[in-house]
Each structure stands twice: as C-alpha cells, then as structure tokens.
Amino acid sequence: MKHLLILLALTSSLLGQQATPALYVSKNAAITLYSNAPMEDIEGASTDGKSVYNASTGELAFNVAIRSFKFQKSLMQEHFNENYMESDKYPQASFKGTIAEKPDVTVNGSYPVTATGVLEVHGVKQQRTIKGKINVNNGKVTMTSEFMVKCADHKIEIPKLVFQKIAETLKITVTANYTAYNKNPTK
C-alpha cells in the first residue's frame, strides 16, 4: 500500500481541478516473466503490481516488489531473489513514463498505445518504448503489454554454469485492471 501512495503522490499534482476523473489506479496488476532456455523453461508470476494512470496527460507509473514473484519450484524462487535479482538490495522494479496516445476512457474499445519512459530493474534505469493496449469496457479500463528485457541491460548476471537453463532475454507480460481514483472514498 505504501508504494501505491507514493505512485499516487507522483501523479496527483498533475490533476489540478478537473471535473471528470482522470486518474486510474490498479492495486493488483498481474506480471509474468518467462525464460525460454535450451534445458528448462522458467516462469514467475506476481499479482502485486501497483500502477497509476492519468488518462488526461498519459502519464503512467508502475511498481512491483521483486519478492512478490512466485515460481513452481522453490529453488527457482530462491535463486531468482538471491542470485540474480538481489531482491534485498533491489526490492522493486518500476516504470515511469507517458503514453503517447490518449484514448477516451469513457468510450468502449481497444486502443493500441505506446509508452515511453524509464524502466528500472536491478537498480539500472533504462529508457524504453513499450507497446501495449488499453481496453475500455463499460467504464472498466484494462492495460496489457508484452515486452522483452535483456538481463545484461540491467546488469543481471547469469553464471556460465546455468546459462543453458536461463535465457538472456526474458519475456514480460503485464495485465493491469484499473478503477477510477476516488480522492474521498465513502466509508
């Protein structure tokens, strides 16, 4: 929850005094990472992603705790956190940027979008352009994306001993369901 409040603070100054809601929040975005390697496929998943999207400005902030990723084998999870991602030292991955297109989130439809910003993984910030899609269905906003992350780009070292088991590039898939942010929720 602390990270969601930080994300809200980052974007709330952009709202001003708007009559219609422009800020959307996702508290349980689903993220998967997939490694397709010669000896073994590895998949980790988290449903703890947090995101804020400002539909008026296109600004997007996203954050996920590295330790929230779960794997089929506990040993994979342990190696992921301790040996590769160094989760104690780099506990979060984040993206902060702007979506170029500004689809009307009051109109049902599927809208291709492109977000440009900074992806931070393993303490390394990298400028990225990531394609995705915004789906609007009866006031519900869902954002999806699939993109690749090279381990070397974020100084994630893969020991030569296990290079056949872990791909050098991971496929990341994100699905975030958003609700309109209510500054004064009823109790």
C-alpha positions as a Markdown table, in Angstrom:
| # | Residue | x | y | z |
|---|---|---|---|---|
| 1 | Met | 0.0 | 0.0 | 0.0 |
| 2 | Lys | 2.9 | 2.3 | 0.8 |
| 3 | His | 4.1 | 2.1 | -2.9 |
| 4 | Leu | 0.6 | 2.8 | -4.2 |
| 5 | Leu | 0.5 | 6.0 | -2.1 |
| 6 | Ile | 3.9 | 7.0 | -3.5 |
| 7 | Leu | 2.7 | 6.4 | -7.0 |
| 8 | Leu | -0.5 | 8.5 | -6.3 |
| 9 | Ala | 1.7 | 11.3 | -5.0 |
| 10 | Leu | 3.8 | 11.3 | -8.1 |
| 11 | Thr | 0.8 | 11.8 | -10.4 |
| 12 | Ser | -1.7 | 13.7 | -8.2 |
| 13 | Ser | -0.1 | 17.1 | -8.8 |
| 14 | Leu | -1.0 | 16.7 | -12.5 |
| 15 | Leu | -4.7 | 16.6 | -11.9 |
| 16 | Gly | -5.5 | 20.1 | -10.9 |
| 17 | Gln | -9.2 | 20.8 | -10.5 |
| 18 | Gln | -10.7 | 18.5 | -13.2 |
| 19 | Ala | -14.5 | 17.8 | -13.2 |
| 20 | Thr | -14.2 | 14.2 | -14.5 |
| 21 | Pro | -11.9 | 11.5 | -13.1 |
| 22 | Ala | -8.7 | 11.3 | -15.0 |
| 23 | Leu | -6.7 | 9.2 | -12.5 |
| 24 | Tyr | -7.0 | 5.4 | -12.5 |
| 25 | Val | -5.4 | 3.0 | -10.1 |
| 26 | Ser | -4.5 | -0.7 | -10.3 |
| 27 | Lys | -3.7 | -2.4 | -7.0 |
| 28 | Asn | -3.2 | -5.9 | -8.2 |
| 29 | Ala | -1.6 | -5.9 | -11.6 |
| 30 | Ala | -0.6 | -9.3 | -12.9 |
| 31 | Ile | 3.0 | -9.7 | -14.2 |
| 32 | Thr | 4.7 | -12.8 | -15.5 |
| 33 | Leu | 8.2 | -13.3 | -16.6 |
| 34 | Tyr | 9.2 | -16.1 | -18.8 |
| 35 | Ser | 12.6 | -17.6 | -19.7 |
| 36 | Asn | 12.8 | -20.0 | -22.6 |
| 37 | Ala | 16.1 | -21.7 | -22.5 |
| 38 | Pro | 17.5 | -24.9 | -24.1 |
| 39 | Met | 17.4 | -27.0 | -20.9 |
| 40 | Glu | 14.5 | -25.6 | -19.0 |
| 41 | Asp | 11.6 | -23.0 | -19.2 |
| 42 | Ile | 11.2 | -20.8 | -16.2 |
| 43 | Glu | 8.1 | -18.8 | -15.3 |
| 44 | Gly | 7.4 | -16.5 | -12.4 |
| 45 | Ala | 4.2 | -14.6 | -11.6 |
| 46 | Ser | 3.1 | -11.8 | -9.4 |
| 47 | Thr | -0.3 | -10.3 | -8.8 |
| 48 | Asp | 1.1 | -7.5 | -6.6 |
| 49 | Gly | 1.9 | -4.8 | -9.2 |
| 50 | Lys | 0.7 | -1.3 | -8.4 |
| 51 | Ser | 0.0 | 1.3 | -11.1 |
| 52 | Val | -1.4 | 4.8 | -11.6 |
| 53 | Tyr | -2.5 | 6.1 | -15.0 |
| 54 | Asn | -3.5 | 9.7 | -15.7 |
| 55 | Ala | -5.9 | 9.5 | -18.7 |
| 56 | Ser | -5.7 | 13.2 | -19.3 |
| 57 | Thr | -1.9 | 13.5 | -19.5 |
| 58 | Gly | -1.0 | 9.9 | -20.5 |
| 59 | Glu | 1.4 | 9.7 | -17.5 |
| 60 | Leu | 1.9 | 6.1 | -16.2 |
| 61 | Ala | 3.7 | 4.9 | -13.1 |
| 62 | Phe | 4.1 | 1.2 | -12.3 |
| 63 | Asn | 5.8 | -0.7 | -9.5 |
| 64 | Val | 6.2 | -4.3 | -8.4 |
| 65 | Ala | 8.0 | -5.9 | -5.5 |
| 66 | Ile | 10.6 | -8.4 | -6.8 |
| 67 | Arg | 9.9 | -10.8 | -3.9 |
| 68 | Ser | 6.2 | -11.0 | -4.9 |
| 69 | Phe | 7.1 | -13.2 | -7.9 |
| 70 | Lys | 6.3 | -16.9 | -7.3 |
| 71 | Phe | 7.7 | -19.9 | -9.1 |
| 72 | Gln | 6.8 | -23.5 | -9.5 |
| 73 | Lys | 10.0 | -24.7 | -7.8 |
| 74 | Ser | 11.1 | -23.1 | -4.5 |
| 75 | Leu | 14.7 | -23.4 | -5.6 |
| 76 | Met | 14.0 | -21.3 | -8.7 |
| 77 | Gln | 12.4 | -18.6 | -6.5 |
| 78 | Glu | 15.3 | -18.7 | -4.1 |
| 79 | His | 17.9 | -18.3 | -6.9 |
| 80 | Phe | 15.8 | -15.6 | -8.6 |
| 81 | Asn | 15.7 | -13.5 | -5.4 |
| 82 | Glu | 19.2 | -14.2 | -4.0 |
| 83 | Asn | 21.5 | -14.8 | -7.0 |
| 84 | Tyr | 20.0 | -12.9 | -9.9 |
| 85 | Met | 17.7 | -10.1 | -8.8 |
| 86 | Glu | 19.4 | -9.5 | -5.4 |
| 87 | Ser | 15.9 | -8.6 | -4.1 |
| 88 | Asp | 17.2 | -7.4 | -0.7 |
| 89 | Lys | 19.4 | -4.8 | -2.4 |
| 90 | Tyr | 17.0 | -4.0 | -5.3 |
| 91 | Pro | 13.5 | -4.7 | -3.9 |
| 92 | Gln | 11.4 | -3.0 | -6.6 |
| 93 | Ala | 11.1 | -2.8 | -10.4 |
| 94 | Ser | 9.4 | 0.2 | -11.8 |
| 95 | Phe | 8.3 | 2.1 | -14.9 |
| 96 | Lys | 7.5 | 5.8 | -15.1 |
| 97 | Gly | 6.6 | 7.3 | -18.4 |
| 98 | Thr | 4.0 | 8.7 | -20.7 |
| 99 | Ile | 1.6 | 7.0 | -23.1 |
| 100 | Ala | 1.7 | 8.9 | -26.4 |
| 101 | Glu | -1.9 | 8.2 | -27.4 |
| 102 | Lys | -4.6 | 9.4 | -25.1 |
| 103 | Pro | -7.6 | 7.2 | -25.7 |
| 104 | Asp | -11.0 | 8.4 | -24.5 |
| 105 | Val | -11.5 | 6.1 | -21.5 |
| 106 | Thr | -15.3 | 6.9 | -21.5 |
| 107 | Val | -15.7 | 5.1 | -24.9 |
| 108 | Asn | -15.7 | 1.3 | -25.1 |
| 109 | Gly | -13.0 | 0.0 | -27.4 |
| 110 | Ser | -9.5 | -1.5 | -27.7 |
| 111 | Tyr | -6.7 | 1.1 | -28.2 |
| 112 | Pro | -3.1 | 0.3 | -29.2 |
| 113 | Val | -0.7 | 2.5 | -27.2 |
| 114 | Thr | 3.0 | 3.2 | -26.8 |
| 115 | Ala | 4.5 | 4.2 | -23.5 |
| 116 | Thr | 7.9 | 5.9 | -23.4 |
| 117 | Gly | 9.8 | 6.3 | -20.1 |
| 118 | Val | 12.3 | 4.8 | -17.7 |
| 119 | Leu | 12.3 | 1.1 | -16.8 |
| 120 | Glu | 14.2 | 0.4 | -13.6 |
| 121 | Val | 15.2 | -3.1 | -12.9 |
| 122 | His | 18.0 | -4.3 | -10.6 |
| 123 | Gly | 18.9 | -0.7 | -9.8 |
| 124 | Val | 19.6 | 0.1 | -13.5 |
| 125 | Lys | 17.5 | 2.7 | -15.3 |
| 126 | Gln | 16.9 | 2.3 | -19.0 |
| 127 | Gln | 14.9 | 4.5 | -21.4 |
| 128 | Arg | 12.3 | 2.3 | -23.1 |
| 129 | Thr | 9.5 | 2.5 | -25.5 |
| 130 | Ile | 6.9 | -0.3 | -24.8 |
| 131 | Lys | 3.9 | -1.1 | -26.8 |
| 132 | Gly | 0.6 | -2.1 | -25.2 |
| 133 | Lys | -3.1 | -2.0 | -25.4 |
| 134 | Ile | -5.8 | -0.2 | -23.4 |
| 135 | Asn | -9.2 | -1.9 | -23.3 |
| 136 | Val | -12.3 | 0.1 | -22.1 |
| 137 | Asn | -15.4 | -1.8 | -21.4 |
| 138 | Asn | -18.3 | -0.1 | -19.6 |
| 139 | Gly | -16.1 | 2.1 | -17.6 |
| 140 | Lys | -13.5 | -0.6 | -16.8 |
| 141 | Val | -10.0 | 0.2 | -18.0 |
| 142 | Thr | -7.5 | -2.6 | -18.6 |
| 143 | Met | -4.0 | -2.2 | -19.8 |
| 144 | Thr | -1.9 | -5.0 | -21.3 |
| 145 | Ser | 1.6 | -5.3 | -22.6 |
| 146 | Glu | 4.2 | -7.8 | -23.6 |
| 147 | Phe | 7.8 | -6.9 | -24.0 |
| 148 | Met | 11.3 | -8.3 | -23.7 |
| 149 | Val | 14.0 | -7.4 | -21.1 |
| 150 | Lys | 17.7 | -8.3 | -21.6 |
| 151 | Cys | 19.3 | -9.4 | -18.4 |
| 152 | Ala | 22.6 | -7.7 | -19.5 |
| 153 | Asp | 20.9 | -4.4 | -19.9 |
| 154 | His | 20.1 | -4.4 | -16.2 |
| 155 | Lys | 23.4 | -5.9 | -15.0 |
| 156 | Ile | 21.7 | -9.2 | -14.1 |
| 157 | Glu | 24.5 | -11.7 | -14.3 |
| 158 | Ile | 23.8 | -15.3 | -15.4 |
| 159 | Pro | 26.5 | -17.7 | -14.2 |
| 160 | Lys | 28.1 | -19.7 | -17.0 |
| 161 | Leu | 27.3 | -22.9 | -15.1 |
| 162 | Val | 23.5 | -22.3 | -15.6 |
| 163 | Phe | 23.4 | -20.4 | -18.9 |
| 164 | Gln | 21.6 | -23.3 | -20.6 |
| 165 | Lys | 18.8 | -23.1 | -18.0 |
| 166 | Ile | 18.2 | -19.3 | -18.1 |
| 167 | Ala | 17.6 | -17.2 | -21.2 |
| 168 | Glu | 19.5 | -14.0 | -21.6 |
| 169 | Thr | 16.2 | -12.2 | -22.5 |
| 170 | Leu | 13.0 | -12.5 | -20.5 |
| 171 | Lys | 9.5 | -12.1 | -21.8 |
| 172 | Ile | 7.5 | -9.9 | -19.5 |
| 173 | Thr | 3.6 | -9.8 | -19.7 |
| 174 | Val | 1.6 | -7.3 | -17.8 |
| 175 | Thr | -2.2 | -7.1 | -17.2 |
| 176 | Ala | -3.5 | -4.2 | -15.1 |
| 177 | Asn | -7.2 | -3.6 | -14.3 |
| 178 | Tyr | -7.8 | 0.0 | -13.3 |
| 179 | Thr | -10.5 | 1.7 | -11.3 |
| 180 | Ala | -11.1 | 5.5 | -11.2 |
| 181 | Tyr | -9.3 | 7.0 | -8.3 |
| 182 | Asn | -11.6 | 8.5 | -5.7 |
| 183 | Lys | -9.9 | 11.1 | -3.5 |
| 184 | Asn | -12.7 | 11.0 | -0.9 |
| 185 | Pro | -13.9 | 7.4 | -0.7 |
| 186 | Thr | -17.1 | 6.8 | 1.3 |
| 187 | Lys | -16.5 | 4.8 | 4.5 |
